[in-house]
CSV table of C-alpha atoms and ligand atoms in Angstrom, one decimal:
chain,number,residue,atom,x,y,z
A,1,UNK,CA,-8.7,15.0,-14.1
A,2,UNK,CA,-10.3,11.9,-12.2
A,3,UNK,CA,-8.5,9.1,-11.0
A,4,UNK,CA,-10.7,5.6,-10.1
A,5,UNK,CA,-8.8,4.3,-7.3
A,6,UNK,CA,-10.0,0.5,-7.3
A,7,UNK,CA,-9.5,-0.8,-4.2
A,8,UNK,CA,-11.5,-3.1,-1.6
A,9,UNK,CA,-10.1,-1.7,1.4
A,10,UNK,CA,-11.6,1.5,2.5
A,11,UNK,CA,-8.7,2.5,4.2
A,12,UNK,CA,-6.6,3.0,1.7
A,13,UNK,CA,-8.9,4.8,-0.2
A,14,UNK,CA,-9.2,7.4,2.5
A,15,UNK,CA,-5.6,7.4,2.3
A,16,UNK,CA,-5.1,7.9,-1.3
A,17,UNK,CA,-8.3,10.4,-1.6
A,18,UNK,CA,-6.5,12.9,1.0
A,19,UNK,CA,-3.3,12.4,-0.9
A,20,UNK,CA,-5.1,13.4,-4.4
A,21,UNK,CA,-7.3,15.7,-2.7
A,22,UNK,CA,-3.9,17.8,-2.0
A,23,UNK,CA,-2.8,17.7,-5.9
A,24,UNK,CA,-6.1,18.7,-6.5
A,25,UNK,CA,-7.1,15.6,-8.2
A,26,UNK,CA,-10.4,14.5,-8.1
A,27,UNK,CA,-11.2,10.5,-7.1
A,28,UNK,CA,-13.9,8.2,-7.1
A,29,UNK,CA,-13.4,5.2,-5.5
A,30,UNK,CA,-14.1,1.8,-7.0
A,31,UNK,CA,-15.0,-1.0,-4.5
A,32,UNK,CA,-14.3,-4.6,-6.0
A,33,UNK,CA,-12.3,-7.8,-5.0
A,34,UNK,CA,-10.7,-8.8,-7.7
A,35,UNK,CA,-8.7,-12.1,-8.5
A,36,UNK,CA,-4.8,-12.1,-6.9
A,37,UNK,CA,-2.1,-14.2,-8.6
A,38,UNK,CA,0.2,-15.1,-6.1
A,39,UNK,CA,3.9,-13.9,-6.8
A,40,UNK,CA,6.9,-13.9,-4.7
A,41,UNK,CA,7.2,-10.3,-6.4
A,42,UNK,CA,4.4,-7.8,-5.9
A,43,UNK,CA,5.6,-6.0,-8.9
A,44,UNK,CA,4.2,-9.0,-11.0
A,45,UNK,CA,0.9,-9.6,-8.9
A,46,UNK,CA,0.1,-6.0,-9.4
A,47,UNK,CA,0.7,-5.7,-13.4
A,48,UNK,CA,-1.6,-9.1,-13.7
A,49,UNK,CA,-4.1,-7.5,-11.5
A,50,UNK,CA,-4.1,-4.2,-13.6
A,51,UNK,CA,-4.3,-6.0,-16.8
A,52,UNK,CA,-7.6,-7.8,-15.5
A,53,UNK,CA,-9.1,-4.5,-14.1
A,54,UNK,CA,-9.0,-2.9,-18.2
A,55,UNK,CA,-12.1,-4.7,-19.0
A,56,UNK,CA,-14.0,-4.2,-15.8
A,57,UNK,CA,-13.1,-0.5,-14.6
A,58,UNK,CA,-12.9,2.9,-17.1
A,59,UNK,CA,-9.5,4.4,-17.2
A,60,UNK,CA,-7.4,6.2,-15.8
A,61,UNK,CA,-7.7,3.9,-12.6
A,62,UNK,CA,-5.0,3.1,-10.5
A,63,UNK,CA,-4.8,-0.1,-8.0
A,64,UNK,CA,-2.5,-1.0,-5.3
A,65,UNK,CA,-0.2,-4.1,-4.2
A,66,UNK,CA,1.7,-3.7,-1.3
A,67,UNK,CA,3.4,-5.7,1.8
A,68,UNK,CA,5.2,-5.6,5.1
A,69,UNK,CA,8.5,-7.6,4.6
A,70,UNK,CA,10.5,-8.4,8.0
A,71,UNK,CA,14.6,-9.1,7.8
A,72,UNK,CA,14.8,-11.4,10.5
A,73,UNK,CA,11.7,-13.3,9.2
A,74,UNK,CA,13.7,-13.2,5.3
A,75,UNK,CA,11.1,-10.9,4.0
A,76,UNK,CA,8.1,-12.6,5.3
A,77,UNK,CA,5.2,-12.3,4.9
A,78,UNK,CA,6.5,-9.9,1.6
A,79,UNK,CA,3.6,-10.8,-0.8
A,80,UNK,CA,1.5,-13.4,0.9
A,81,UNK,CA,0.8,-9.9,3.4
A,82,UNK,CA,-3.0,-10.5,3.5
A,83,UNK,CA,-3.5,-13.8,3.8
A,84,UNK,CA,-1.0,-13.9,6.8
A,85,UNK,CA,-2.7,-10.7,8.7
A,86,UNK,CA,-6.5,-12.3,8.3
A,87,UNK,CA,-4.5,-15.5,10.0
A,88,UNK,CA,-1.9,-15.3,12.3
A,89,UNK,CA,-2.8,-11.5,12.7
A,90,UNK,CA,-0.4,-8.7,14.5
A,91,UNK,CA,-0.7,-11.5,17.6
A,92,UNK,CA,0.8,-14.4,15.4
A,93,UNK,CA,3.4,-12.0,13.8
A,94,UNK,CA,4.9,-10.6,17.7
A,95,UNK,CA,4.8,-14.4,18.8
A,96,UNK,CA,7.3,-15.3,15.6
A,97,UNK,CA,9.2,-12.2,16.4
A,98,UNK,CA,9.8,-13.3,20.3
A,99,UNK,CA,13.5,-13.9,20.3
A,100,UNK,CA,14.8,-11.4,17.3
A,101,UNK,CA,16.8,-8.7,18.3
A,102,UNK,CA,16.9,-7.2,14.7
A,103,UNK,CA,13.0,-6.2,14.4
A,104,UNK,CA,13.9,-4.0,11.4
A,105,UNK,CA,11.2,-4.4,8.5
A,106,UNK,CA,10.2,-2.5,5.7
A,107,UNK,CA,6.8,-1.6,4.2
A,108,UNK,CA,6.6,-1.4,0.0
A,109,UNK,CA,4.0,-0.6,-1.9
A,110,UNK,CA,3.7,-0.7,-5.8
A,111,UNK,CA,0.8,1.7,-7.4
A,112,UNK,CA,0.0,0.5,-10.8
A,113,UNK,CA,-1.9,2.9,-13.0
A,114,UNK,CA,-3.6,2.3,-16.2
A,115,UNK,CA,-3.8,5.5,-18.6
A,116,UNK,CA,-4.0,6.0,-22.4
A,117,UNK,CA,-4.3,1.9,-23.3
A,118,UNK,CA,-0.9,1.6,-20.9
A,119,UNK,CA,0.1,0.2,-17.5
A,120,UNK,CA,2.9,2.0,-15.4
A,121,UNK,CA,4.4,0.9,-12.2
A,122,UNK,CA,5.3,2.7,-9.2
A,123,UNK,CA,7.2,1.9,-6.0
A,124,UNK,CA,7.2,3.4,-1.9
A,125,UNK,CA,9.5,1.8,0.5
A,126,UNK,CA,8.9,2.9,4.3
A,127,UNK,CA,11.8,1.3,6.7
A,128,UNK,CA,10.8,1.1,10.3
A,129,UNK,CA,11.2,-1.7,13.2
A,130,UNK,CA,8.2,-4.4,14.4
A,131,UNK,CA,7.0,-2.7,17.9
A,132,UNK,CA,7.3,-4.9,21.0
A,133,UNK,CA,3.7,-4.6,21.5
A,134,UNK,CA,0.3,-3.7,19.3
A,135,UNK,CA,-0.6,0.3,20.2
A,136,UNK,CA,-3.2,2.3,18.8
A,137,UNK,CA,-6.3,1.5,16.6
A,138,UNK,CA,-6.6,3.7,13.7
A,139,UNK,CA,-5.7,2.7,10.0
A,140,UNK,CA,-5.2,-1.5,9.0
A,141,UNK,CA,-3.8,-4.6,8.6
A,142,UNK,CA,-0.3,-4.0,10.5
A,143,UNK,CA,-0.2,-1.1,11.3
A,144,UNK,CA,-0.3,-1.1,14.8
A,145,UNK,CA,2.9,-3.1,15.1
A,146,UNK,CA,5.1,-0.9,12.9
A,147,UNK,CA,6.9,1.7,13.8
A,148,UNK,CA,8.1,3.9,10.9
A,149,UNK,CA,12.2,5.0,11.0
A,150,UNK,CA,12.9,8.3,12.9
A,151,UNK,CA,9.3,7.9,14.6
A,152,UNK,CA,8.2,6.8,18.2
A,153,UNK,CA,4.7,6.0,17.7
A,154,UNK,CA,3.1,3.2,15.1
A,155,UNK,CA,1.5,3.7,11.9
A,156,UNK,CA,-2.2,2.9,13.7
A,157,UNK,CA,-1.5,5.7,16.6
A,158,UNK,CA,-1.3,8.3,13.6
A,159,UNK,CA,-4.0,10.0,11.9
A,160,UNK,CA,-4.1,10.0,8.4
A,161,UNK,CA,-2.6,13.3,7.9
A,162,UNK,CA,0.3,11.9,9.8
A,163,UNK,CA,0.9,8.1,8.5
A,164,UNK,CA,0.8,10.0,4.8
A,165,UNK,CA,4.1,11.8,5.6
A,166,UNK,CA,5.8,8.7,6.4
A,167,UNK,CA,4.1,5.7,4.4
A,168,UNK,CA,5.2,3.6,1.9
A,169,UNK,CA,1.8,5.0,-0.3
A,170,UNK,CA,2.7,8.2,-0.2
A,171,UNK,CA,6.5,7.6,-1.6
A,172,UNK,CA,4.5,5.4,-4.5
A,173,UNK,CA,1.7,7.8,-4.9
A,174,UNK,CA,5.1,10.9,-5.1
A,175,UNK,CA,6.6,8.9,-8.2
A,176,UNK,CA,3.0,8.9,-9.8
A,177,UNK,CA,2.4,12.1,-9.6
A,178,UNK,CA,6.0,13.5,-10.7
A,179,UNK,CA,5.2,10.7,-13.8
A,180,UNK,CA,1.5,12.5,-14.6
A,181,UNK,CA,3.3,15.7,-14.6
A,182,UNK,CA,6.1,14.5,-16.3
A,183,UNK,CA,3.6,13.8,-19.2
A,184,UNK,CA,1.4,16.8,-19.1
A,185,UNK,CA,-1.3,14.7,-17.5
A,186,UNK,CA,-1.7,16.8,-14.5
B,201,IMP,P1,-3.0,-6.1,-0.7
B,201,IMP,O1,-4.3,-5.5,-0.3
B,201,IMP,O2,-3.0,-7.3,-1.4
B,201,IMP,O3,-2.0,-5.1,-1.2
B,201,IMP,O4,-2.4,-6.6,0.7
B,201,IMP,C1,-1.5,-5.9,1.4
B,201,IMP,C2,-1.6,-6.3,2.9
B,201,IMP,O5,-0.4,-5.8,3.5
B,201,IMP,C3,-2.8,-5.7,3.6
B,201,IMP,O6,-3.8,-6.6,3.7
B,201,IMP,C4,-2.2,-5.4,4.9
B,201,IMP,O7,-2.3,-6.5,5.8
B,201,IMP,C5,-0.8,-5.1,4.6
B,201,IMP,N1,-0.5,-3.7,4.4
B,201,IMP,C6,-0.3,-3.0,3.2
B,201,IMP,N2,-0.2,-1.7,3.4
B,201,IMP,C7,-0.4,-1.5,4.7
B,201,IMP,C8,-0.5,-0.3,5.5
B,201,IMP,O8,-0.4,0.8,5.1
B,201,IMP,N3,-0.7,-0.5,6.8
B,201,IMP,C9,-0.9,-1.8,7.4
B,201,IMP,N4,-0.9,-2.9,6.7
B,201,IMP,C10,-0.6,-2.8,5.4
């Protein structure tokens, strides 16, 4: 079987082509931008976004919408998650987080797939803290300010192999593939 993983962000692709590379699923990754509603629930910005993909991109394909949402901030930024790291940035995100003692936050990801004529949801929740300071440079977006539960290093001082045993992906990308096996897909 081969999945189309439609992404823009070649980061998560690599991320999602190791995790299919170990079900031994094959991928090709499908680079667009495509049009984002905005939502205050991901869950609905992600089943719009797969609905627009069935006439552009042959199935199955599966696309991503995910978020970092901080307790002490009331789940901001949640789904506007892009638009507030290509502004304010990791920088802008510690300056708001200056005086909270609770820096608990939690990553969640929704994979939405499209198989068979149908879209299916489904979800990975990571809990973890905002660090005190940004470390390390590999992966994206926030990663080098979050620090998953249980862990002393953040998500951007990990290699691959390492963040996908802990991310919020991987507990979405789990659900999908119990569903695919589930249904004799896989
Ligand atoms: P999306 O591409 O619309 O799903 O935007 C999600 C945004 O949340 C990204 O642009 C990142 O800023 C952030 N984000 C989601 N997943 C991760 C992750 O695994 N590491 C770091 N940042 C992430």
């Amino acid at each position: 079987m081969k999945i189309r993983v439609v992404t823009h962000n070649k980061h998560k692709y690599d991320e999602y082509k190791l995790l299919f590379k170990n079900e031994s699923v094959e991928t090709e990754w499908i680079n667009i931008e495509y049009v984002e509603i905005q939502d205050n629930d991901i869950e609905n910005i992600a089943l719009y976004s797969l609905n627009i993909l069935k006439d552009i991109v042959k199935e199955p394909y599966i696309m991503e919408d995910s978020g970092l949402f901080i307790k002490s901030l009331n789940g901001f930024p949640g789904p506007y998650s892009s638009y507030v790291n290509k502004t304010i940035g990791n920088e802008g995100i510690l300056k708001l987080m200056e005086d909270k003692i609770n820096r608990d936050s939690e990553f969640i990801a929704i994979i939405g797939l499209r198989i068979n004529g149908e879209n299916y949801l489904f979800k990975g929740i990571t809990e973890g803290i905002i660090s005190l300071k940004i470390s390390g440079n590999n992966g994206f977006g926030y990663d080098p300010i979050f620090i998953p539960k249980g862990q002393n290093k953040t998500f951007a001082e990990m290699e691959i192999e390492e963040k996908n045993m802990h991310s919020h992906r991987m507990k979405a990308f789990k659900n999908l593939i119990q569903f695919l096996k589930e249904n004799d897909f896989l």
